[in-house]
PDB file of C-alpha atoms in Angstrom:
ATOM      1  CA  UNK J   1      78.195  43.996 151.227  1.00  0.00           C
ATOM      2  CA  UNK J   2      75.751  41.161 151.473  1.00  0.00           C
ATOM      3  CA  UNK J   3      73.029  40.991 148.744  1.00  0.00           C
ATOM      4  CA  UNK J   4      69.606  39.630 150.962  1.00  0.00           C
ATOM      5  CA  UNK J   5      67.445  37.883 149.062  1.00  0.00           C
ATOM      6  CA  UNK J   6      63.867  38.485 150.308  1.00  0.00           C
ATOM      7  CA  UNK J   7      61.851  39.877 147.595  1.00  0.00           C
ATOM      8  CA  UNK J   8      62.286  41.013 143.837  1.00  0.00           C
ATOM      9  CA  UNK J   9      62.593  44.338 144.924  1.00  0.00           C
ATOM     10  CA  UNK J  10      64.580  43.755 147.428  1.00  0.00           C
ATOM     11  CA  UNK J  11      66.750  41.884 145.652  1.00  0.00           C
ATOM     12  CA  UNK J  12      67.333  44.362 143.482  1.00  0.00           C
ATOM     13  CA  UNK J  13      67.891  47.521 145.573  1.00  0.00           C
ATOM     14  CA  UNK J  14      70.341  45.280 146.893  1.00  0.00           C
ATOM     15  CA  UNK J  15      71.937  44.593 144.069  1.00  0.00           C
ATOM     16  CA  UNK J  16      71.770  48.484 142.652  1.00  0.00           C
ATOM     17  CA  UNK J  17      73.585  49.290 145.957  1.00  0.00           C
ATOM     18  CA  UNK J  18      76.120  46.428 145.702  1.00  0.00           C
ATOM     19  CA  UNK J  19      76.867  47.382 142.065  1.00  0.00           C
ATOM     20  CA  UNK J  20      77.018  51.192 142.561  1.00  0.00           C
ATOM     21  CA  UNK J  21      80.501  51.879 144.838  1.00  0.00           C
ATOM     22  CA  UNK J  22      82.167  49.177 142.441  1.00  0.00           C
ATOM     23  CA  UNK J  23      81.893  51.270 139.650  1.00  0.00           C
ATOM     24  CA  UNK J  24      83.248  54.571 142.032  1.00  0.00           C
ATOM     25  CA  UNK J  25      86.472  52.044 143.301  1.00  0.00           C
ATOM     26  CA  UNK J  26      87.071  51.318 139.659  1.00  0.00           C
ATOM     27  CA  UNK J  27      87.106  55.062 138.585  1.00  0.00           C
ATOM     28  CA  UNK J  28      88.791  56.070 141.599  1.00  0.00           C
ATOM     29  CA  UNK J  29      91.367  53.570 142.150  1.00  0.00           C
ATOM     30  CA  UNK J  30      94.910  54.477 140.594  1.00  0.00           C
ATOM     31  CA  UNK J  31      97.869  52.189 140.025  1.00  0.00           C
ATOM     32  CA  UNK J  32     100.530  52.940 142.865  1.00  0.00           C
ATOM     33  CA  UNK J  33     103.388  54.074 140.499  1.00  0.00           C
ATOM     34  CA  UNK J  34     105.974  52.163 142.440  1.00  0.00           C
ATOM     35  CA  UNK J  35     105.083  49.048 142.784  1.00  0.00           C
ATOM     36  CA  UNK J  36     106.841  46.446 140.914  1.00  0.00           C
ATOM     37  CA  UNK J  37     105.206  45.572 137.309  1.00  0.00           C
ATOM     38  CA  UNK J  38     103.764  49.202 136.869  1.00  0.00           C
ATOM     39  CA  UNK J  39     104.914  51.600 134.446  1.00  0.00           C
ATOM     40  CA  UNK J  40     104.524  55.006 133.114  1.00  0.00           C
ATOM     41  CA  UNK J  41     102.367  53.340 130.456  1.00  0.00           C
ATOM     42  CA  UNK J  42      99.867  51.978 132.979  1.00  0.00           C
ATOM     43  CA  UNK J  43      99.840  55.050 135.263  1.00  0.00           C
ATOM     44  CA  UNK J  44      98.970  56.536 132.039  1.00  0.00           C
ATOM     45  CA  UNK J  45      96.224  54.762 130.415  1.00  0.00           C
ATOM     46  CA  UNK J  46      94.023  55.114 133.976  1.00  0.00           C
ATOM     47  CA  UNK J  47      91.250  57.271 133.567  1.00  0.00           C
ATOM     48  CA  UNK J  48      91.449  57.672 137.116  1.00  0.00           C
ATOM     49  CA  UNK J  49      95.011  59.343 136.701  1.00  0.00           C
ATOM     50  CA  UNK J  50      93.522  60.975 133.169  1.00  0.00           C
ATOM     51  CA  UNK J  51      90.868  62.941 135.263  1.00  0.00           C
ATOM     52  CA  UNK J  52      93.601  64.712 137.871  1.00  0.00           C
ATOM     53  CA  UNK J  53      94.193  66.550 134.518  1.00  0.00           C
ATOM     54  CA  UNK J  54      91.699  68.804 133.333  1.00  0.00           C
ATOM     55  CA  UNK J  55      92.567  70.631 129.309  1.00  0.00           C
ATOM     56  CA  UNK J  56      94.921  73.565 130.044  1.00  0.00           C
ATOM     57  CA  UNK J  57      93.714  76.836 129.134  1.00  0.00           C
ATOM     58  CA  UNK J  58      94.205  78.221 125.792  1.00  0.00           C
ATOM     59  CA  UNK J  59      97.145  80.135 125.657  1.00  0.00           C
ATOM     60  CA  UNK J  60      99.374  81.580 122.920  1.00  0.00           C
ATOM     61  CA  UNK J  61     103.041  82.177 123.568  1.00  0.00           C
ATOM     62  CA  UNK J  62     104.829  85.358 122.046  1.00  0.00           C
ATOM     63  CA  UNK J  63     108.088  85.790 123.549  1.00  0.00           C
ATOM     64  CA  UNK J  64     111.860  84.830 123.097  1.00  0.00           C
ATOM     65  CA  UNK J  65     113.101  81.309 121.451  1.00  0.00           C
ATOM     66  CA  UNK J  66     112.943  79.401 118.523  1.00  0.00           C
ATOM     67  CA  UNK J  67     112.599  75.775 117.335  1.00  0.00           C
ATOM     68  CA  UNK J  68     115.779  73.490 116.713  1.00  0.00           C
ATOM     69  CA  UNK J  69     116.410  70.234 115.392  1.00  0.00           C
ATOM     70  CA  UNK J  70     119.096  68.170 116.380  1.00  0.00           C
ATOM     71  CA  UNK J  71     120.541  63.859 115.395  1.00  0.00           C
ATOM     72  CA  UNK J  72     119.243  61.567 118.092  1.00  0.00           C
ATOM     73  CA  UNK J  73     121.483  58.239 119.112  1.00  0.00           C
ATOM     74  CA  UNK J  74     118.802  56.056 117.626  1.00  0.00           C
ATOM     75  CA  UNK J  75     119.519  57.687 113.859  1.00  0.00           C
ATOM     76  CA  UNK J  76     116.229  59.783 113.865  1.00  0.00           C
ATOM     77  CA  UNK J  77     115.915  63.695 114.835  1.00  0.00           C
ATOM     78  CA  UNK J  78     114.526  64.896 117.822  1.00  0.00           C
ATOM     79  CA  UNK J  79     113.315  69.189 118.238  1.00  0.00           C
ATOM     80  CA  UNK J  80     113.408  71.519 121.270  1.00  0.00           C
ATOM     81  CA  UNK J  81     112.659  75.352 122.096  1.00  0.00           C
ATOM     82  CA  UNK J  82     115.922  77.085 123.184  1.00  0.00           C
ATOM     83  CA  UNK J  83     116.549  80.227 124.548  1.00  0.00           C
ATOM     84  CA  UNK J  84     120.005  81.024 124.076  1.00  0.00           C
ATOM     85  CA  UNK J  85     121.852  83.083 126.616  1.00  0.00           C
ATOM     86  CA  UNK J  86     122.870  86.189 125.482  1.00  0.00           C
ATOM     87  CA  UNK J  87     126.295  85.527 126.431  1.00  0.00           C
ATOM     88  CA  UNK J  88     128.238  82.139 124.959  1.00  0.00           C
ATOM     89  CA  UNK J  89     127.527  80.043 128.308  1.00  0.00           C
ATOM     90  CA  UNK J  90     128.204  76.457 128.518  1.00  0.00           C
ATOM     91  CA  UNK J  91     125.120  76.507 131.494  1.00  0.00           C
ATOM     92  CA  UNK J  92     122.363  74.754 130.228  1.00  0.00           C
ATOM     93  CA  UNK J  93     118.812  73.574 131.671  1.00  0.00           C
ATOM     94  CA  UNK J  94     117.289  71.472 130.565  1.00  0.00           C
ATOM     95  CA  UNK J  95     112.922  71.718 130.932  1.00  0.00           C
ATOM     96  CA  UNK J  96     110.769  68.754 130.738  1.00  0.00           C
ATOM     97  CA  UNK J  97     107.257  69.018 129.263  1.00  0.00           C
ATOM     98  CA  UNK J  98     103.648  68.174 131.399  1.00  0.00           C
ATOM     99  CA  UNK J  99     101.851  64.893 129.676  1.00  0.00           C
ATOM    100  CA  UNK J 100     100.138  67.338 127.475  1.00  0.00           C
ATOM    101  CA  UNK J 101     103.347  68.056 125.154  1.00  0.00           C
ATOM    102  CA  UNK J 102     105.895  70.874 124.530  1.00  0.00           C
ATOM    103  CA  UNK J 103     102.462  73.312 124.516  1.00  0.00           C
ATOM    104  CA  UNK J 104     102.824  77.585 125.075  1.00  0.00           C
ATOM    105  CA  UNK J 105     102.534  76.957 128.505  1.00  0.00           C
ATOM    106  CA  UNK J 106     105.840  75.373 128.786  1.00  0.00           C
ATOM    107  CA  UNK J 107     107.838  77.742 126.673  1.00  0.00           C
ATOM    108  CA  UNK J 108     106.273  80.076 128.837  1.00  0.00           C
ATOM    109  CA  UNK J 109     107.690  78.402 131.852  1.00  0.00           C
ATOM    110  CA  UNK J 110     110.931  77.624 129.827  1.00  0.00           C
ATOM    111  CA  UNK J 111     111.253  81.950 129.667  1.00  0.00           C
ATOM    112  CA  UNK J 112     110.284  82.612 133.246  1.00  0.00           C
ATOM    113  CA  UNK J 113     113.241  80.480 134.267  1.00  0.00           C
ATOM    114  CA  UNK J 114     115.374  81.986 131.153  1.00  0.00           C
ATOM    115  CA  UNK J 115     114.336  85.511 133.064  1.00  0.00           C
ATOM    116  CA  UNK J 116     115.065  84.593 136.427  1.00  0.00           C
ATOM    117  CA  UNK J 117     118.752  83.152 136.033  1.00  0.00           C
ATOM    118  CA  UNK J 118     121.399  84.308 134.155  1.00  0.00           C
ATOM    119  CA  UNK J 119     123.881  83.709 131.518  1.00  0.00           C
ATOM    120  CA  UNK J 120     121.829  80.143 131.181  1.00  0.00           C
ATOM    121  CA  UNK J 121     120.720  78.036 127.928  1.00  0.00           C
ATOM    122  CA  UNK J 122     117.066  77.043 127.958  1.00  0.00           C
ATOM    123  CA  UNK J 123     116.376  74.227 126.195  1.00  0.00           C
ATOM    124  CA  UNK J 124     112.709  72.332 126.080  1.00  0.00           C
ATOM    125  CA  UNK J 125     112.785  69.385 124.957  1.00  0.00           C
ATOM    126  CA  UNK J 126     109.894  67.919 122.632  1.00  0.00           C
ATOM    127  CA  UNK J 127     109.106  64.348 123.808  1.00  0.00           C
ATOM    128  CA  UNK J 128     106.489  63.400 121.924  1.00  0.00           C
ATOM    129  CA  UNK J 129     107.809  64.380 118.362  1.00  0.00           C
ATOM    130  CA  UNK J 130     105.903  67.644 117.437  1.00  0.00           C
ATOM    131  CA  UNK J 131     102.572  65.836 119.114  1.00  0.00           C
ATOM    132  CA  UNK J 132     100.536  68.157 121.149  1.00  0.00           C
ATOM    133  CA  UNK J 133      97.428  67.167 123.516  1.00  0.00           C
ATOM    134  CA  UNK J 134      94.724  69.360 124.964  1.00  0.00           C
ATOM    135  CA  UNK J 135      92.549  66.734 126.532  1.00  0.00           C
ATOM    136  CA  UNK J 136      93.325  64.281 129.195  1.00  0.00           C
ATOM    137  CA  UNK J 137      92.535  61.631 127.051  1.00  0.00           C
ATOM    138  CA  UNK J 138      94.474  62.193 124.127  1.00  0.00           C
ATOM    139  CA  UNK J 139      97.302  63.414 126.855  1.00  0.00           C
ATOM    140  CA  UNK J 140      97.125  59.639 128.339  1.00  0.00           C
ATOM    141  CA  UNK J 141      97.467  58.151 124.516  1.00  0.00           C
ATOM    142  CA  UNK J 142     100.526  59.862 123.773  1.00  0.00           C
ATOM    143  CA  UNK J 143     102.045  59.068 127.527  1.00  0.00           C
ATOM    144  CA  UNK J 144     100.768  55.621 127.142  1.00  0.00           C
ATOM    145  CA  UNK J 145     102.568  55.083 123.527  1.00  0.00           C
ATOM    146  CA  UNK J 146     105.762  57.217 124.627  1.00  0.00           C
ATOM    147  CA  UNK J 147     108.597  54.703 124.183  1.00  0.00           C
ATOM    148  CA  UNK J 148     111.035  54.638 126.778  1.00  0.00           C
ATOM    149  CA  UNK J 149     114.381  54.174 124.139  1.00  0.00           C
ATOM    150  CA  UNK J 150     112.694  56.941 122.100  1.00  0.00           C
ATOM    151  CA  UNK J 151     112.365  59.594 125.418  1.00  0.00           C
ATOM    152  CA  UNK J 152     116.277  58.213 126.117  1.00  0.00           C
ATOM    153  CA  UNK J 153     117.124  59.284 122.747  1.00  0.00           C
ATOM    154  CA  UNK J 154     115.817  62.220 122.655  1.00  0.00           C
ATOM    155  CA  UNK J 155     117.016  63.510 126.060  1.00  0.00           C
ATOM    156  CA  UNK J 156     120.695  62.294 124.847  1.00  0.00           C
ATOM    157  CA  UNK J 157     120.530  63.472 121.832  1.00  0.00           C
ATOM    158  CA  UNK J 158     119.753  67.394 123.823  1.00  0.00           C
ATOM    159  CA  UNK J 159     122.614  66.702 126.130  1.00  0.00           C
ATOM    160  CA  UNK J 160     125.218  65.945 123.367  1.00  0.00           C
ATOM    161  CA  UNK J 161     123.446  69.041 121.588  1.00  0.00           C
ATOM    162  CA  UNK J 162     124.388  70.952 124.401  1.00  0.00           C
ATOM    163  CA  UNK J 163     128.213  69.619 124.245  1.00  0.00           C
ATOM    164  CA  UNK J 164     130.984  67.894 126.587  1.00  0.00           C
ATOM    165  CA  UNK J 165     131.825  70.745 128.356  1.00  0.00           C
ATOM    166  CA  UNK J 166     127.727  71.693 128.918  1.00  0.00           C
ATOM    167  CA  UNK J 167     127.242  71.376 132.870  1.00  0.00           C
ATOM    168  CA  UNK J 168     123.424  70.861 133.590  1.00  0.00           C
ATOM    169  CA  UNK J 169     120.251  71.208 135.698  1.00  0.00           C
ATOM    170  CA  UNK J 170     116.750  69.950 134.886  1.00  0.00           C
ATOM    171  CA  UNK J 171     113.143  70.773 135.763  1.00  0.00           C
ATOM    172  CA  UNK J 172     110.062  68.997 134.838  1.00  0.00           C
ATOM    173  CA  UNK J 173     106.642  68.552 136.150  1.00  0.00           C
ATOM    174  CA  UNK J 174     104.492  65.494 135.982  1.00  0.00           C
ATOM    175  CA  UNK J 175     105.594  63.290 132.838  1.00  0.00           C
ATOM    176  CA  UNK J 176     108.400  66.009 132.989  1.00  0.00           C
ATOM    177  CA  UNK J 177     108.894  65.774 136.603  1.00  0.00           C
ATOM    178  CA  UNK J 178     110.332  61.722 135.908  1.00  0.00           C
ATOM    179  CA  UNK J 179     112.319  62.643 132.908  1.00  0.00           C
ATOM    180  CA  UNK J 180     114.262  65.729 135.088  1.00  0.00           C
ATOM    181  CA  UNK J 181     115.133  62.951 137.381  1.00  0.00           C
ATOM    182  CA  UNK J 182     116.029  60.608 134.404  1.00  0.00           C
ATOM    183  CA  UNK J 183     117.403  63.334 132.220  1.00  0.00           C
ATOM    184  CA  UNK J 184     120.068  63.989 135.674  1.00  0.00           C
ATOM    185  CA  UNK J 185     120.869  60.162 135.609  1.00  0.00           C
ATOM    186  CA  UNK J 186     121.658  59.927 131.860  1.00  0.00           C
ATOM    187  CA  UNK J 187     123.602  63.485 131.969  1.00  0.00           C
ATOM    188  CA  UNK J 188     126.552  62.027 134.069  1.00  0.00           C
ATOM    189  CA  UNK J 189     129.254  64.027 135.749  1.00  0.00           C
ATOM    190  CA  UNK J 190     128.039  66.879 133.899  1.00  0.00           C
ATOM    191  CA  UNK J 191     124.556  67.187 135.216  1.00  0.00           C
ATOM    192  CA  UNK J 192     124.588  69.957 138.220  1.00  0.00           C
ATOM    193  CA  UNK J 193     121.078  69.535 139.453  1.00  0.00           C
ATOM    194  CA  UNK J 194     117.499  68.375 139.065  1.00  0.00           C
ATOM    195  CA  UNK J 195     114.182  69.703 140.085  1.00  0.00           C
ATOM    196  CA  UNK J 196     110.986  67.273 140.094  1.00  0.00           C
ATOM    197  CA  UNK J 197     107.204  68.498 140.490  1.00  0.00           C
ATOM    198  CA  UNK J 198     105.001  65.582 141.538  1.00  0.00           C
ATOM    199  CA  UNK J 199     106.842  63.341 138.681  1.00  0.00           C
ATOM    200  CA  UNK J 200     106.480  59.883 138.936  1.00  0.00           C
ATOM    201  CA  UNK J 201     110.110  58.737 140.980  1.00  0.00           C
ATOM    202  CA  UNK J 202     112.314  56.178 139.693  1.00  0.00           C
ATOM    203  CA  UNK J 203     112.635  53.602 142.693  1.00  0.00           C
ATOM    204  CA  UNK J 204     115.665  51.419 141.464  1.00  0.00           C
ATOM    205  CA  UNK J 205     118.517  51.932 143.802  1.00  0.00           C
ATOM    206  CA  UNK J 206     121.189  50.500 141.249  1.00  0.00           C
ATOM    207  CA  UNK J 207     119.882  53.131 138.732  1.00  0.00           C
ATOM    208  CA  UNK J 208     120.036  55.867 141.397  1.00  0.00           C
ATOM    209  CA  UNK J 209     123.309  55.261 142.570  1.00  0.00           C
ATOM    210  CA  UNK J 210     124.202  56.869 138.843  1.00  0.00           C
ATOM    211  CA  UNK J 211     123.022  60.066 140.391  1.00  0.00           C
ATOM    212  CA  UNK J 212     125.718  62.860 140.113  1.00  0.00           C
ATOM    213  CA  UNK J 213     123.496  65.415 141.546  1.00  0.00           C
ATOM    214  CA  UNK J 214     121.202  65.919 144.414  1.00  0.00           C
ATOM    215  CA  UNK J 215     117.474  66.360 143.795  1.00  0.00           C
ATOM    216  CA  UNK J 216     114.720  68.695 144.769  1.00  0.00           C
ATOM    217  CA  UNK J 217     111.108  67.515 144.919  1.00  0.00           C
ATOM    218  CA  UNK J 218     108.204  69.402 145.295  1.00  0.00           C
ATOM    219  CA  UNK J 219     104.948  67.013 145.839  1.00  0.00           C
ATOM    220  CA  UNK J 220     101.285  66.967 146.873  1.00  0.00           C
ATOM    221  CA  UNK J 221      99.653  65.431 150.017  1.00  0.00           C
ATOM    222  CA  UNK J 222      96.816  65.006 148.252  1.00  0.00           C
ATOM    223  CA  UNK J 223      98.461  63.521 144.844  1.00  0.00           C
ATOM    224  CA  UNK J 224      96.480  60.501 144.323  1.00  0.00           C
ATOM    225  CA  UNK J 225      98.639  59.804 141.478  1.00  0.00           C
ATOM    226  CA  UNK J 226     102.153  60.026 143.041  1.00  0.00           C
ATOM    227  CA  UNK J 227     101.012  59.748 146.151  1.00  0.00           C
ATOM    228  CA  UNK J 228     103.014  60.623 149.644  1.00  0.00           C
ATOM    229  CA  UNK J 229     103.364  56.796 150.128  1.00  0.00           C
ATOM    230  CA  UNK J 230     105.727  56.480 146.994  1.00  0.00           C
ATOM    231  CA  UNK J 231     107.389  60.055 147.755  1.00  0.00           C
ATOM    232  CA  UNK J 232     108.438  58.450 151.101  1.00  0.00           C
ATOM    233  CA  UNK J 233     109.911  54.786 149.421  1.00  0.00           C
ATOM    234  CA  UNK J 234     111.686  57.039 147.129  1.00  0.00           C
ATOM    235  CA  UNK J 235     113.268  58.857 150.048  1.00  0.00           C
ATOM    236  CA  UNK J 236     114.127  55.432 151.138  1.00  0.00           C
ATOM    237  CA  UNK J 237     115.689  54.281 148.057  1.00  0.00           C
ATOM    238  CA  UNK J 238     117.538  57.609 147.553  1.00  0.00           C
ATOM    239  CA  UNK J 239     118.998  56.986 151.275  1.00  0.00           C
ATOM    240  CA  UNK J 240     119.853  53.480 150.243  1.00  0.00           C
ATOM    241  CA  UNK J 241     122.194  54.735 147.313  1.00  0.00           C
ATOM    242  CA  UNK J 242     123.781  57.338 149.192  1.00  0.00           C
ATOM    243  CA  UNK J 243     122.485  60.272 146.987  1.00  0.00           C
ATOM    244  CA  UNK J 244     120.432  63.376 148.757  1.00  0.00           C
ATOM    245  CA  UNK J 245     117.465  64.234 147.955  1.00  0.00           C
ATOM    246  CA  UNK J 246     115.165  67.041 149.583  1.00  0.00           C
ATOM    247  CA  UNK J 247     111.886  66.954 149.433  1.00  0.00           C
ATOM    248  CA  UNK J 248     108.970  69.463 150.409  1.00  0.00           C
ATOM    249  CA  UNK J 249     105.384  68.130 150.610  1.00  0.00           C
ATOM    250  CA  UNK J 250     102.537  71.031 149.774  1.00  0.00           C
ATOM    251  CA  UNK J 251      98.735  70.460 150.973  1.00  0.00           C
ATOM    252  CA  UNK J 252      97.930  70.211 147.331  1.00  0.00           C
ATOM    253  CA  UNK J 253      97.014  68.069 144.736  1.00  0.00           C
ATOM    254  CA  UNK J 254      98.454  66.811 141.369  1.00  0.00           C
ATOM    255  CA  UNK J 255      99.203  69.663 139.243  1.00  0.00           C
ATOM    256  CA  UNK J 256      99.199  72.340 141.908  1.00  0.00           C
ATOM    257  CA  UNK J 257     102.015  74.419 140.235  1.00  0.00           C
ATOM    258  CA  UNK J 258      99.889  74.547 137.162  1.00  0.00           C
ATOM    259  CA  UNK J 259      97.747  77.830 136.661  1.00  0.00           C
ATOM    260  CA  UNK J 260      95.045  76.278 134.186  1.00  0.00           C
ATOM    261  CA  UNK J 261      94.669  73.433 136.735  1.00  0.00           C
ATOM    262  CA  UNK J 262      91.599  73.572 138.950  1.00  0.00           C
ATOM    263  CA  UNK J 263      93.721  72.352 141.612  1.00  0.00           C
ATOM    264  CA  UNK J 264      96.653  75.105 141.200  1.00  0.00           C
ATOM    265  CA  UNK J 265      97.497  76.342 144.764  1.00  0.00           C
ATOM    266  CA  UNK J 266      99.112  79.907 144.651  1.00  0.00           C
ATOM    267  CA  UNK J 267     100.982  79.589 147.666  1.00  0.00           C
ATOM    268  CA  UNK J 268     102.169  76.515 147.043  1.00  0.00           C
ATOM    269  CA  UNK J 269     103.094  77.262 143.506  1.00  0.00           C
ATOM    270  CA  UNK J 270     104.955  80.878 144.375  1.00  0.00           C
ATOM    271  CA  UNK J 271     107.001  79.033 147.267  1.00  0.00           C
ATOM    272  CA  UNK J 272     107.962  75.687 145.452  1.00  0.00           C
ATOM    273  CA  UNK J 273     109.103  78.337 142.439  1.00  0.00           C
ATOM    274  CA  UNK J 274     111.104  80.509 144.862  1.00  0.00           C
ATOM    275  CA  UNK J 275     113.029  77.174 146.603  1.00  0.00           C
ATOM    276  CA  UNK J 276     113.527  75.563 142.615  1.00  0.00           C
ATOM    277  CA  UNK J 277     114.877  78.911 141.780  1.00  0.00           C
ATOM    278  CA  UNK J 278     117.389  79.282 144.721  1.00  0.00           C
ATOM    279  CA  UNK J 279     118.580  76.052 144.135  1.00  0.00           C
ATOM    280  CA  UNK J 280     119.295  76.263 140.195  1.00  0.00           C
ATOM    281  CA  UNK J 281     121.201  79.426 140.970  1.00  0.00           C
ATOM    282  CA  UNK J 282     123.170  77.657 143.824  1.00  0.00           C
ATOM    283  CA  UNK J 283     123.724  74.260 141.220  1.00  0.00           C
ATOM    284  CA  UNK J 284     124.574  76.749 138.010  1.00  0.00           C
ATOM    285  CA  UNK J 285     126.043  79.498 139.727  1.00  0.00           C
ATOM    286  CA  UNK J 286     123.535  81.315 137.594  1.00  0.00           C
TER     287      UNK J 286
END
């Protein structure tokens, strides 16, 4: 937009209007999470990305589990929620926390999924080290200072928890939804299956071709974050290693599967639960 100079005031009505949709591109405009040079740390330290996260409702979980500890590779301890099935099993999936930490709301997910299979370990794995956030802000710090070797560690150190003969799925949503497809990747021959919600996709062929598994995904057409663009390059990437992937797209936003999300779509959430659920029965035989 051209600023005319004609009079003082014109000058500056000009220049209020010039000023004013520069500030909404700068709070508007997120990093396209697959471009080459961007990170999770990036994606995370955008407010723009911050606000498609509003605080999760407060919400107090009662039910089944307990907290473990277990060695991690890097010579530190790492700590997850596990449900144990009732029956020795050597089935195991593994869920992956939202940005906001291993909060109530995932154990609660982490039991809905215990519920809904059977004879299968659920084990929820704490990435951030006991930290918990409830505002997007503090969420984006602890993404932000997340160390990739530390989230490896801890995500081997829950498979070798698990055991050799352990045969694995994952499921994760946002933050999670990248470390399910990670968490597949590092789990080897043994890993059976992985679920992503709208997580941030890994785009390196050579690291996909590790793939022992074929992934779900379950994404929004309105994700600004992970947007449809980078959904469709990771289809192309996953195409170029030879590894299947199926994906179904929702007319949703980020977070639609959440319930304390503004955004959460029922439908959406209800049908992408009933397809992850088929297909974690199919992979575990569960």
């Amino acid at each position: 937009m051209k600023i005319i100079f004609i009079t003082g005031l014109s000058f500056f009505m000009s220049l209020l209007a010039y000023v004013t949709p520069v500030k909404e591109t700068r709070e508007t405009t997120i990093p396209v999470c697959h471009t080459p040079g961007n990170n999770m740390s990036l994606l995370a330290a955008n407010p723009a990305f911050q606000q498609l996260h509003v605080s999760p409702l407060p919400f107090t979980y009662k039910g089944a589990g307990e907290m473990i500890t277990f060695p991690t590779p890097d010579g530190q301890s790492a700590s997850g929620f596990l449900i144990k099935a009732q029956k020795p099993s050597n089935k195991w999936l593994l869920v992956y926390q939202e940005w906001w930490g291993l909060n109530d709301n995932i154990k609660k997910e982490a039991e809905k999924y215990y519920n809904d299979l059977k004879d299968v370990n659920v084990l929820a794995l704490d990435m951030y080290d006991g930290k918990v956030a409830t505002e997007p802000s503090e969420a984006g710090k602890l993404m932000s200072a997340a160390s990739k070797d530390r989230l490896a560690s801890i995500m081997k150190g829950g498979i070798t928890y698990a055991g050799t003969k352990a045969e694995f799925a994952s499921v994760g949503w946002c933050f999670g939804g990248m470390l399910s497809l990670q968490s597949a990747m590092l789990e080897g021959k043994q890993a059976k299956g992985c679920v992503m919600y709208y997580g941030r996709p890994e785009q390196d062929v050579e690291k996909l071709k590790t793939l022992n598994t074929d992934v779900i995904g379950f994404f929004g057409t309105q994700d600004k974050g992970i947007t449809p663009e980078s959904v469709k390059t990771f289809e192309e990437n996953m195409q170029k290693a030879g590894e299947k992937l199926t994906v179904k797209m929702y007319d949703a936003g980020h977070g639609f599967a959440n319930p304390s999300n503004p955004v959460y779509n029922k439908e959406a959430a209800a049908d992408s639960y009933k397809l992850a659920l088929a297909y974690l029965k199919s992979k575990l035989k569960a």
